[in-house]
Short mmCIF file of C-alpha atoms in Angstrom, two decimals:
data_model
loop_
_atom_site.label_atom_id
_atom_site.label_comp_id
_atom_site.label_asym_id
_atom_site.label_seq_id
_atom_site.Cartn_x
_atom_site.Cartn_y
_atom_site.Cartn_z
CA UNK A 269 -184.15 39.05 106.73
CA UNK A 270 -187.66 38.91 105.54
CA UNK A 271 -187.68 35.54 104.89
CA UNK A 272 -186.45 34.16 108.34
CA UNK A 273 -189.11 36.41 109.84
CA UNK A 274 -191.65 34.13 107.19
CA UNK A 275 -190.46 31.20 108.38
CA UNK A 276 -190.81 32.56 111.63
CA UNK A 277 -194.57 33.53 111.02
CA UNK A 278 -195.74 30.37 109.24
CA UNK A 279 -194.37 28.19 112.12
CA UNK A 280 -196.70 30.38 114.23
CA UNK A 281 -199.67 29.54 112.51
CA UNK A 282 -198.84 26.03 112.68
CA UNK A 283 -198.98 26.10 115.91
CA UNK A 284 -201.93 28.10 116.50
CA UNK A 285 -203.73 25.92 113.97
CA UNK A 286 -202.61 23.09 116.06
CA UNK A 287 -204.10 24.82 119.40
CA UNK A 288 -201.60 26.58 121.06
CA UNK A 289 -201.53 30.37 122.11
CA UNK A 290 -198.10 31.57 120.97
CA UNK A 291 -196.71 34.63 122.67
CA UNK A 292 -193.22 36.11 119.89
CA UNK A 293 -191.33 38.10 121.65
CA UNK A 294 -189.16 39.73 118.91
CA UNK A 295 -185.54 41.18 118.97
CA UNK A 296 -183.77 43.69 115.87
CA UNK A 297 -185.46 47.18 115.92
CA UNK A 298 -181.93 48.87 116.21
CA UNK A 299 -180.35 46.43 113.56
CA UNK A 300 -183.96 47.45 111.43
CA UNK A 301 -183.17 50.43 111.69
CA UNK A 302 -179.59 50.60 111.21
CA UNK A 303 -180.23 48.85 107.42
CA UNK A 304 -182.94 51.63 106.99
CA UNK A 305 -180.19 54.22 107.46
CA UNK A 306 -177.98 52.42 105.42
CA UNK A 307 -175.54 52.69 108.73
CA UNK A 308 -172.22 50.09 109.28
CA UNK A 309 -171.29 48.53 112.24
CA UNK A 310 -172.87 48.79 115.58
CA UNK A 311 -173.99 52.34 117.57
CA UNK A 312 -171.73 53.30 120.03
CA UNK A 313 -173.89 55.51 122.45
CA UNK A 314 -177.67 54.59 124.32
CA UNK A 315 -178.41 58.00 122.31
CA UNK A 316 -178.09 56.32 119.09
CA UNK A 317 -179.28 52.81 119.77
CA UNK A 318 -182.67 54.52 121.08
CA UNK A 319 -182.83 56.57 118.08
CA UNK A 320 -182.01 53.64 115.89
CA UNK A 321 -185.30 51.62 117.63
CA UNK A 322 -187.75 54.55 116.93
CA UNK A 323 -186.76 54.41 113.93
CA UNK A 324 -186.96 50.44 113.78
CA UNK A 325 -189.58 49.47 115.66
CA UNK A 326 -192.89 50.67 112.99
CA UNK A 327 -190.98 48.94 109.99
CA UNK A 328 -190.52 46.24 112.39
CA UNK A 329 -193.89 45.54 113.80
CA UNK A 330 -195.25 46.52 109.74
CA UNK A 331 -193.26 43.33 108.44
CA UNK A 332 -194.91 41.07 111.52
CA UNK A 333 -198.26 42.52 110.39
CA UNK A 334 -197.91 42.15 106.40
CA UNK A 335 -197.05 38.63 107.17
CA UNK A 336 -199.53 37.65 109.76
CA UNK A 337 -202.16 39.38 107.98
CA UNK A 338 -201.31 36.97 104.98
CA UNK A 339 -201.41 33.86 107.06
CA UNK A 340 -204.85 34.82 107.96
CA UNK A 341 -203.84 35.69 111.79
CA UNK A 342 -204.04 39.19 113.73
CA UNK A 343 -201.02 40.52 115.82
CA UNK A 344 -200.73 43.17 118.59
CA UNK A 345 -197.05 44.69 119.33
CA UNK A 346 -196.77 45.26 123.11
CA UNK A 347 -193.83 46.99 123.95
CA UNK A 348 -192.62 46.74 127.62
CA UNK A 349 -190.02 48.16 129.89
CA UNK A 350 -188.06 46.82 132.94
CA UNK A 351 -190.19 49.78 135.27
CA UNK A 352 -193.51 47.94 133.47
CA UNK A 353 -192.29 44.48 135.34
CA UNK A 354 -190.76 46.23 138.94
CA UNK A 355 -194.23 48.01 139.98
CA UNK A 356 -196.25 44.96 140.82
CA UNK A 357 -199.34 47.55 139.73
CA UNK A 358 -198.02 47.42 136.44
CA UNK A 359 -196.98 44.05 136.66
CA UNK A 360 -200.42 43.06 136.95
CA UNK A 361 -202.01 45.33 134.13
CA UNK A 362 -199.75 44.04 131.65
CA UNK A 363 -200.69 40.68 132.76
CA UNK A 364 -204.78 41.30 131.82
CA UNK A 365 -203.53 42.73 128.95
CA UNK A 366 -201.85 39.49 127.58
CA UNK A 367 -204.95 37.27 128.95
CA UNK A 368 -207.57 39.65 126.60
CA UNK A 369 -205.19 39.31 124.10
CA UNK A 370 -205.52 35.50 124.24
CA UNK A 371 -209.20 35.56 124.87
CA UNK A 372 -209.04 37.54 121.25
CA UNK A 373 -207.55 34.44 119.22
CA UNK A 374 -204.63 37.93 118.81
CA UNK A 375 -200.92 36.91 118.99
CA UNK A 376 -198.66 38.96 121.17
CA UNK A 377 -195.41 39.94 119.67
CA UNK A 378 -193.04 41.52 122.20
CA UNK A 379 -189.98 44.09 122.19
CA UNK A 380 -188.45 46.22 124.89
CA UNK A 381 -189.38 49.58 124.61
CA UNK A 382 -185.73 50.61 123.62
CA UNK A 383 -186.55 54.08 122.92
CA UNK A 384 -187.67 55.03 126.00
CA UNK A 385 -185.56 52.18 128.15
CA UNK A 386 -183.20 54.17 130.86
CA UNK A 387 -179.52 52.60 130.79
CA UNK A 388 -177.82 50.25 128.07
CA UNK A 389 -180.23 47.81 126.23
CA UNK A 390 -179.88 45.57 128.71
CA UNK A 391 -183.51 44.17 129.98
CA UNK A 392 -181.73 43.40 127.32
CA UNK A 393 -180.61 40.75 125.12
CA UNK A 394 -184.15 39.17 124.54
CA UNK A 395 -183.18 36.31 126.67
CA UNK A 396 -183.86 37.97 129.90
CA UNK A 397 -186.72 39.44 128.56
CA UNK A 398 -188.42 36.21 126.79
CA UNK A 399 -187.87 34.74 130.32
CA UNK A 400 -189.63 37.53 132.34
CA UNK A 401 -192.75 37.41 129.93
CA UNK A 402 -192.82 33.85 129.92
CA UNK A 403 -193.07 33.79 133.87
CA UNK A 404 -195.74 36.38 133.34
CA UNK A 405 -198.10 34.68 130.85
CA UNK A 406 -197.36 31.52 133.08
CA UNK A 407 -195.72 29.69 130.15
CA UNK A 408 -194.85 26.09 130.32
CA UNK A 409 -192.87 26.32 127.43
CA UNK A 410 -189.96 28.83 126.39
CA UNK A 411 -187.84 28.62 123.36
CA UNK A 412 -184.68 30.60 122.79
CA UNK A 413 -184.30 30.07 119.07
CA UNK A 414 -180.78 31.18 118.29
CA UNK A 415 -177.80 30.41 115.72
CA UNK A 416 -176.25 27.31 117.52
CA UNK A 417 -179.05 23.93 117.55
CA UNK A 418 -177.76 23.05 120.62
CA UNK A 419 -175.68 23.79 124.15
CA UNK A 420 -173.07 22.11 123.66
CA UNK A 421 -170.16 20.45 126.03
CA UNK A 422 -167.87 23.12 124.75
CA UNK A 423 -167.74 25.37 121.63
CA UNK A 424 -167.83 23.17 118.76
CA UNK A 425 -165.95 26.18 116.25
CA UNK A 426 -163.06 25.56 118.65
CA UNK A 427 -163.23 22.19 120.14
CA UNK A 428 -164.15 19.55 117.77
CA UNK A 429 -165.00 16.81 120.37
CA UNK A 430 -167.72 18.94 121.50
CA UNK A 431 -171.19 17.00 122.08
CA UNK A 432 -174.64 18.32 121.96
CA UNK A 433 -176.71 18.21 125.49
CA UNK A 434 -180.23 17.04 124.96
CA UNK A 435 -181.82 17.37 127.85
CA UNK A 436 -180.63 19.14 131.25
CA UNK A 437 -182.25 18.05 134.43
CA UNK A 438 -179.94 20.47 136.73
CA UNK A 439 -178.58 23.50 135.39
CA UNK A 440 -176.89 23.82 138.68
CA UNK A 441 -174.62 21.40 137.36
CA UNK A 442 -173.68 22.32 134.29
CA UNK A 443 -169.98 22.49 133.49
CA UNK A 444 -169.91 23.72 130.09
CA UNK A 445 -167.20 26.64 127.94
CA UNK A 446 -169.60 29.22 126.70
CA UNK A 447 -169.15 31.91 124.45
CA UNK A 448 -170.94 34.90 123.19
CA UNK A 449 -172.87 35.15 120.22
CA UNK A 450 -171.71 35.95 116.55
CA UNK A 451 -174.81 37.88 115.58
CA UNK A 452 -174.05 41.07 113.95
CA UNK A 453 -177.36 42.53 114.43
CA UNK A 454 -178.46 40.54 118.17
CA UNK A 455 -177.17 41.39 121.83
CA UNK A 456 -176.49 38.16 124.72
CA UNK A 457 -174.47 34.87 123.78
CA UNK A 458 -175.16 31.25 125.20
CA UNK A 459 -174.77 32.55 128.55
CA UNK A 460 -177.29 35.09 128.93
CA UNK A 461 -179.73 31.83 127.96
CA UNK A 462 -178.39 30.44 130.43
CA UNK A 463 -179.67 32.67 132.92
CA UNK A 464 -183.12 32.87 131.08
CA UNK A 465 -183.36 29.00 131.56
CA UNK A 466 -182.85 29.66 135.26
CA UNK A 467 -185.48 32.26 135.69
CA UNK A 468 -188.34 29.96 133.45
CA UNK A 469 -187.53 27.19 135.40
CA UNK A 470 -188.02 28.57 138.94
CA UNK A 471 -191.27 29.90 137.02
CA UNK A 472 -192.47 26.20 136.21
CA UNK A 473 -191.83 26.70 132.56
CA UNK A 474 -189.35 24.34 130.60
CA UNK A 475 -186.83 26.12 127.88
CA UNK A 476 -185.38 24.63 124.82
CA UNK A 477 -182.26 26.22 122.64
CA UNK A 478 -182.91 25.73 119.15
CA UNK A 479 -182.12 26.96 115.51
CA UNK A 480 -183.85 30.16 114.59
CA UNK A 481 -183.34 29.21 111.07
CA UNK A 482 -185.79 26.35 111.79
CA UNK A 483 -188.32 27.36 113.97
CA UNK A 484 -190.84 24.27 112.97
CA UNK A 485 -188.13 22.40 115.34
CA UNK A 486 -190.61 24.43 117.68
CA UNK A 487 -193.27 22.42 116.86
CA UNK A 488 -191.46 18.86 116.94
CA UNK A 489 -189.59 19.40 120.51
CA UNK A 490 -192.79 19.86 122.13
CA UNK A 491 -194.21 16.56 120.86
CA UNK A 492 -190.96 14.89 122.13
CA UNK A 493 -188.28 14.95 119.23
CA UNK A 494 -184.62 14.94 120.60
CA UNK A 495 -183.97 18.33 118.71
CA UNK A 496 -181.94 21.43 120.35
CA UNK A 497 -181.25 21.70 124.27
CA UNK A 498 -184.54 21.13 126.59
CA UNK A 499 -184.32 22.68 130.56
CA UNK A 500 -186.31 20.73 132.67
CA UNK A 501 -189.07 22.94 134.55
CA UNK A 502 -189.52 22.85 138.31
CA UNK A 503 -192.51 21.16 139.07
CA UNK A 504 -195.61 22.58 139.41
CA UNK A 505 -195.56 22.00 143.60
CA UNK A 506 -192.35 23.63 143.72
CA UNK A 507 -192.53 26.70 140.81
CA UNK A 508 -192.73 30.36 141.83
CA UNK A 509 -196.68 31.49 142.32
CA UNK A 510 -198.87 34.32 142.92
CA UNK A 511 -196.72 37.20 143.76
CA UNK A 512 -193.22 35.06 143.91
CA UNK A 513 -194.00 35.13 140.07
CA UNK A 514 -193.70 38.49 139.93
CA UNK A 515 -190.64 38.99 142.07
CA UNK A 516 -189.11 36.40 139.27
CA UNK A 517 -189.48 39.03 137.02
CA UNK A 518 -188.28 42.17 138.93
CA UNK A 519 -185.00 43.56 137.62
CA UNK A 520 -182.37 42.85 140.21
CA UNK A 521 -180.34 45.72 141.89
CA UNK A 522 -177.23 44.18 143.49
CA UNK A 523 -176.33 40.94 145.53
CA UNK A 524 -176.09 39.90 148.57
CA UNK A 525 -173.37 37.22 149.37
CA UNK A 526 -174.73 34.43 151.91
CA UNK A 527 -172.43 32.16 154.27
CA UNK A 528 -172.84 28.00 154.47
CA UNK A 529 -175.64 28.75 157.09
CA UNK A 530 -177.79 31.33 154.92
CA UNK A 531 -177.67 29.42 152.44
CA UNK A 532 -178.53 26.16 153.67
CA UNK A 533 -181.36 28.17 155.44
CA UNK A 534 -182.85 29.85 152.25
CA UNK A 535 -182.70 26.62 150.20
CA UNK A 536 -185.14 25.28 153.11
CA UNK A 537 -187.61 27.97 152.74
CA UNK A 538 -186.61 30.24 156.08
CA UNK A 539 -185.91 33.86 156.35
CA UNK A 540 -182.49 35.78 155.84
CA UNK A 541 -181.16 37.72 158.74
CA UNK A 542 -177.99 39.95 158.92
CA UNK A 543 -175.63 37.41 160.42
CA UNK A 544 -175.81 35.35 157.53
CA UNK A 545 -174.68 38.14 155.20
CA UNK A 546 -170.82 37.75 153.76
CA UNK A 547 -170.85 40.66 151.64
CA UNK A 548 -173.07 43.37 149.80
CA UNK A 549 -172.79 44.35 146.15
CA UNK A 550 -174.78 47.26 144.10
CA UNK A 551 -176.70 49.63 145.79
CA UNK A 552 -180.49 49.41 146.33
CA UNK A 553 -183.16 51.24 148.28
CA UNK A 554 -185.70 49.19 151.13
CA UNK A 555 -187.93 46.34 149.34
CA UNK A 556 -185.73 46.36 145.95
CA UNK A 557 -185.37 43.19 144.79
CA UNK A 558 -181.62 41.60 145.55
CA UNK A 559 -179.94 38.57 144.35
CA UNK A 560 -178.43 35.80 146.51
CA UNK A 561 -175.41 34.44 145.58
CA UNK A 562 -172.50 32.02 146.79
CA UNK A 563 -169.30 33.14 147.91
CA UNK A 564 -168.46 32.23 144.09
CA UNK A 565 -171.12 34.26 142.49
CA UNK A 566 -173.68 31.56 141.94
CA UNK A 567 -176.73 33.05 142.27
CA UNK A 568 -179.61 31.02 144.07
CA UNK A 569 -182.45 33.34 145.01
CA UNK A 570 -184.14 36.61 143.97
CA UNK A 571 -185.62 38.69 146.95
CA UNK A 572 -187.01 41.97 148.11
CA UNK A 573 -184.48 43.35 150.70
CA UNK A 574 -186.61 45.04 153.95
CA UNK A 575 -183.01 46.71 154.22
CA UNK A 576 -181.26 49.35 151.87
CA UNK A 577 -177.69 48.32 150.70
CA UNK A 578 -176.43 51.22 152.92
CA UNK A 579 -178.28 49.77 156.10
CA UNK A 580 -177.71 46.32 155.56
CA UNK A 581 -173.85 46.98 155.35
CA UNK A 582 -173.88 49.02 158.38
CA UNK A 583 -175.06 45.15 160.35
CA UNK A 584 -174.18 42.75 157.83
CA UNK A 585 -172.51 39.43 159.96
CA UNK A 586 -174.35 40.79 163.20
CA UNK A 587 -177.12 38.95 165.06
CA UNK A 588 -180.09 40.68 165.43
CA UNK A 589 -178.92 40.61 169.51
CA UNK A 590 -175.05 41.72 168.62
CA UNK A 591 -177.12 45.30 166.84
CA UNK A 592 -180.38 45.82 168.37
CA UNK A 593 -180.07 49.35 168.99
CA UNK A 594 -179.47 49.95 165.04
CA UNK A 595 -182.38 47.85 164.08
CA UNK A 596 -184.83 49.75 166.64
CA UNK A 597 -183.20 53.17 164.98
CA UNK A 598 -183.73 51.49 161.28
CA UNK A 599 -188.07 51.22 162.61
CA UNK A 600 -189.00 48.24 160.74
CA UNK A 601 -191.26 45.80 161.56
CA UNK A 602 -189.13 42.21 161.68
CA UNK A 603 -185.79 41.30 162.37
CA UNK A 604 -185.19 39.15 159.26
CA UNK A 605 -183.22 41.29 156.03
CA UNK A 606 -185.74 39.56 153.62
CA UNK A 607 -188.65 37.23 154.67
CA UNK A 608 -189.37 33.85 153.35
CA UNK A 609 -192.39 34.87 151.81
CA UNK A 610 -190.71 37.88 149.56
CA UNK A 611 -187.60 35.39 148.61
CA UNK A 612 -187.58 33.05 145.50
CA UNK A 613 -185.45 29.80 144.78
CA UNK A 614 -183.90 29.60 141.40
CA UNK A 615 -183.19 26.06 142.28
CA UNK A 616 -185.51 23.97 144.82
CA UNK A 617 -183.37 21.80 147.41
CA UNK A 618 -185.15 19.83 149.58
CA UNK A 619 -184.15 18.23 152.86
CA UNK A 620 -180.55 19.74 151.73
CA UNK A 621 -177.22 17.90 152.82
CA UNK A 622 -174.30 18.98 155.24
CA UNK A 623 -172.23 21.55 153.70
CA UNK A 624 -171.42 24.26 151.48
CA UNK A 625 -173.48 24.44 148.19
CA UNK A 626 -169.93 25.51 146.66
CA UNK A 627 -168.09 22.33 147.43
CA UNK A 628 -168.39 19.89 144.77
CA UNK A 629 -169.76 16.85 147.13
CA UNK A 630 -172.79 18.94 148.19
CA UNK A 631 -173.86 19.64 144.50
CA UNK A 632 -173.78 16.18 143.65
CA UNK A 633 -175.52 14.97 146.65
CA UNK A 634 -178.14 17.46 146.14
CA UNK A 635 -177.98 16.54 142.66
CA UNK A 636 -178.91 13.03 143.17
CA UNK A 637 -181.84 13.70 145.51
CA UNK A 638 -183.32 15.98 142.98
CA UNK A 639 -182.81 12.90 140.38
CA UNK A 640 -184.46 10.48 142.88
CA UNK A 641 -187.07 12.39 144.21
CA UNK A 642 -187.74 13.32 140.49
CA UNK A 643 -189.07 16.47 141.23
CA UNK A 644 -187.24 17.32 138.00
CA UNK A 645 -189.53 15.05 135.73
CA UNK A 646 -187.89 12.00 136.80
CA UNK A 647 -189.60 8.27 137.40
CA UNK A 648 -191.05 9.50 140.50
CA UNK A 649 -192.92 12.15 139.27
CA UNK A 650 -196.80 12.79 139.15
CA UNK A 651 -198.10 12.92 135.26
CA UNK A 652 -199.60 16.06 134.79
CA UNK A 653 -197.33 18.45 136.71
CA UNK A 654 -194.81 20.97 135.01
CA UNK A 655 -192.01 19.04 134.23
CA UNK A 656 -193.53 15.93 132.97
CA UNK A 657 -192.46 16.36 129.75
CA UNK A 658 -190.17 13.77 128.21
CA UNK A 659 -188.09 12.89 124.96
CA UNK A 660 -190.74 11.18 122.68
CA UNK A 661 -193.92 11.65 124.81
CA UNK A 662 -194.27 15.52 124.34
CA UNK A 663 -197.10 17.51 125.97
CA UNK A 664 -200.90 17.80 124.64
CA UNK A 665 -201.23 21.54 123.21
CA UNK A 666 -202.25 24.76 125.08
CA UNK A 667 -200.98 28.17 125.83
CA UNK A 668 -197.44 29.14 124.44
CA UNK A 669 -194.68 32.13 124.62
CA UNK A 670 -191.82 32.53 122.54
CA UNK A 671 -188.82 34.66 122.12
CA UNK A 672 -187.50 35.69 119.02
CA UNK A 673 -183.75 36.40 118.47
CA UNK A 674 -186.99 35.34 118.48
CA UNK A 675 -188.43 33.37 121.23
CA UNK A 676 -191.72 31.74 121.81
CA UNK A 677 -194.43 30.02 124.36
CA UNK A 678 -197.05 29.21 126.37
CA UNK A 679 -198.85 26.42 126.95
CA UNK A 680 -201.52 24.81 129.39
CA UNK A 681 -201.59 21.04 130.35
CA UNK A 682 -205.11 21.25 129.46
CA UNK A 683 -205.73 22.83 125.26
CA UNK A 684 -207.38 26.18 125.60
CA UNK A 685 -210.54 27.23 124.23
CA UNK A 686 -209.54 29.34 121.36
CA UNK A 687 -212.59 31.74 120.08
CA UNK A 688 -211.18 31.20 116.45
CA UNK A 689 -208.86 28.89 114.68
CA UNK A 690 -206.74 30.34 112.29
CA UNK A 691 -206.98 29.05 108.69
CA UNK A 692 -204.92 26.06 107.49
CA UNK A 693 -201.97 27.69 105.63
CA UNK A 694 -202.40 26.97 101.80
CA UNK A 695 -199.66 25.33 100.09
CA UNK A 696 -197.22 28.47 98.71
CA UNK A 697 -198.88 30.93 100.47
CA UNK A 698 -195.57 31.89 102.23
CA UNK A 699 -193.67 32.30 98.76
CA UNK A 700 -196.67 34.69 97.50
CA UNK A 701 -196.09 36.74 100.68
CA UNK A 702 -192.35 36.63 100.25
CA UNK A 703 -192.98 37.88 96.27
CA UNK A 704 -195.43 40.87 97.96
CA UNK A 705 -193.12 41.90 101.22
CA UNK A 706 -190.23 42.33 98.63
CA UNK A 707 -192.54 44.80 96.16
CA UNK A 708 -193.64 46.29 99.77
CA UNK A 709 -189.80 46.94 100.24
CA UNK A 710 -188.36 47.88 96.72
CA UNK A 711 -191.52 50.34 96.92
CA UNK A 712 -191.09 52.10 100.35
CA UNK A 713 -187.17 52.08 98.96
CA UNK A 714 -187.41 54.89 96.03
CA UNK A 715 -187.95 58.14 96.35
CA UNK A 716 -191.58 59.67 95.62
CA UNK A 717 -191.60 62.68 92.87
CA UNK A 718 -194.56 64.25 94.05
CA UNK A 719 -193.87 63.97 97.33
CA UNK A 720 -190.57 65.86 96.58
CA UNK A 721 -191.93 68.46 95.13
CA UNK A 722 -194.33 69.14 98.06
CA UNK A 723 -191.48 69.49 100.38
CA UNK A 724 -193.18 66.64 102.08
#
């Protein structure tokens, strides 16, 4: 789809040429190289999609660069794995990395490093990934551009009284029929954007759904439009920072399922000890990172677990009293299974209400003092902070990541000093680099005599 991936490009340089930094982090080396091959249908084995993603990935990033290089803008493929975001070492090179990039006027474009990438391609639909990077770049801005323009209240090909949702200030509450996505080529559906929203927002970055097929939407949402689906950010006095950041981005190993109590105590900031634990999923090794959930699966947190899964089993629903002779054998240096400091709130609750965060009443009252506190970009919010952004006011420009199924953005309340603009984009200068991609392509497509002959 070379012209998509045009479009794509041009809205780019629109907005660099309007002053933002635009991270693109960029899905479809397997499906690249499946039409390469000439193969139908999807692979079936982690051998083939890997193989299919070497092959994908240089005609991949070679497109992004013929295009770019005709708009007048340089690009830099960074290729990352879930290890590269785990190791907090890593974590922090790759981070550099992205500022110099930056600093270079260069624009990022991102893929997992499938090839490589241990287990199914699952850092892994894009979603997750755009998500991660834009809680590393410290985005304020992440868009999921996809084949629906919206979330909608249920799924408009089967329900025809389905409405579009403009702006969500909770995603806590969301009660909404999702389905997965039609995409021949992508991996992840509405749900696994879902989950990316989550992990931007505890990041202080706001996420918007929109149309990949018009990615200048990009553009307009930002400056206020009511286009696609915007997810309010947590405020900048309540997002993830320094080294919470990073946990945000650590792949999770298993869960750990919290009672009332727990829960009520992580959502105020305290420590989680072993009595509060209902149950233990997945298996993990000391200072993994964990997720905590609800009895129902609702995840809340993200944490690094001072206990194994195997440990924290063996004195899960005990007080620290009930077991002390196993947490003396066990040699660590607190009583708590993971401190506050080393635990991350997907969702910040503040002065939280009597009750289980399961039962209905406690969501909405928690619900409504999020809405009148506005610490979700409501009336009673500071201007300035993460989250201020509303329908028709927009935000000035500044640093952006996106995601490409793709997705994109990063931005600063304040513009950036960019150490070159990129050129205004002449009018049909994308249709003459359509006309010379497609001569690039019907060229690389037939076979070369003389290299036949060499054997080469």
């Amino acid at each position: 789809h070379v012209s998509q991936m045009a479009g794509l490009c041009e809205a780019v340089a629109q907005l660099v040429e309007a002053g933002w930094q635009v991270v693109l982090v960029s899905s479809g080396a397997v499906g690249v190289g499946r039409q390469r091959l000439g193969l139908e249908g999807r692979p079936t084995s982690i051998a083939q999609k890997q193989a299919l993603a070497a092959v994908g990935q240089g005609r991949l990033m070679r497109l992004y660069d013929d295009i770019f290089s005709t708009l007048g803008i340089n690009c830099a493929q960074v290729l990352l794995t879930l290890e590269n975001l785990a190791k907090e070492s890593q974590y922090s090179r790759v981070k550099v990395t992205f500022e110099e990039l930056f600093a270079m006027g260069v624009v990022p474009v991102v893929n997992e490093n499938d090839t490589v990438a241990a287990g199914e391609l699952k850092f892994g639909d894009n979603d997750t990934l755009s998500a991660q990077v834009a809680c590393l770049v410290g985005a304020e801005w992440l868009f999921l551009l996809t084949d629906v323009d919206a979330l909608y209240t249920a799924n408009p090909q089967k329900d025809s009284s389905a409405r579009p949702i403009r702006v969500v200030e909770d995603i806590s509450g969301l009660d909404v029929d999702v389905g997965g996505s039609n995409s021949s080529y992508g991996t992840g559906g509405m749900t696994t954007k879902l989950t990316a929203a989550r992990i931007a927002s505890a990041g202080g970055c706001h996420t918007a759904i929109c149309l990949s097929s018009e990615p200048r939407d990009v553009l307009k949402i930002v400056q206020g439009e009511p286009l696609g689906t915007v997810f309010k950010a947590l405020p900048h006095r309540h997002m993830a920072k320094g080294r919470k950041r990073w946990i945000l981005g650590v792949p999770s190993k298993g869960q750990i399922v919290l009672d009332d109590g727990a829960l009520r105590a992580i959502m105020n900031k305290k420590s989680l000890f072993a009595a509060g634990v209902r149950e233990v999923r997945g298996e993990w090794t000391r200072m993994e990172a964990v997720t905590l959930c609800t009895k129902q699966g609702t995840a809340l947190a993200k944490g690094l677990s001072n206990l194994s899964s195997l440990e924290l089993r063996d004195v899960q629903g005990c007080s620290t009293d009930d077991c002390r002779e196993k947490w003396e054998a066990m040699d660590l240096d607190s009583d708590d299974v993971i401190h506050r400091g080393n635990i991350v709130l997907y969702e910040q609750i503040l002065d939280s209400p009597q009750g289980s965060p399961d039962d209905p009443a406690f969501g909405a009252a928690h619900r409504a003092r999020l809405g009148s506190a506005g610490s979700r970009g409501g009336a009673g919010q500071p201007a300035g902070e993460r989250g201020g952004w509303e329908k028709g006011r927009g935000l000035q420009p500044g640093r952006m990541t996106a995601m490409s199924s793709p997705n994109l953005v990063r931005l600063e309340a304040t513009p950036p000093v960019l150490p070159e603009k990129a050129p205004p984009v002449p009018q049909g200068l994308l249709q003459d680099a359509e006309r010379a991609l497609a001569e690039i392509q019907r060229r690389s497509e037939q076979p070369n005599p003389e290299a036949a002959a060499q054997g080469l």
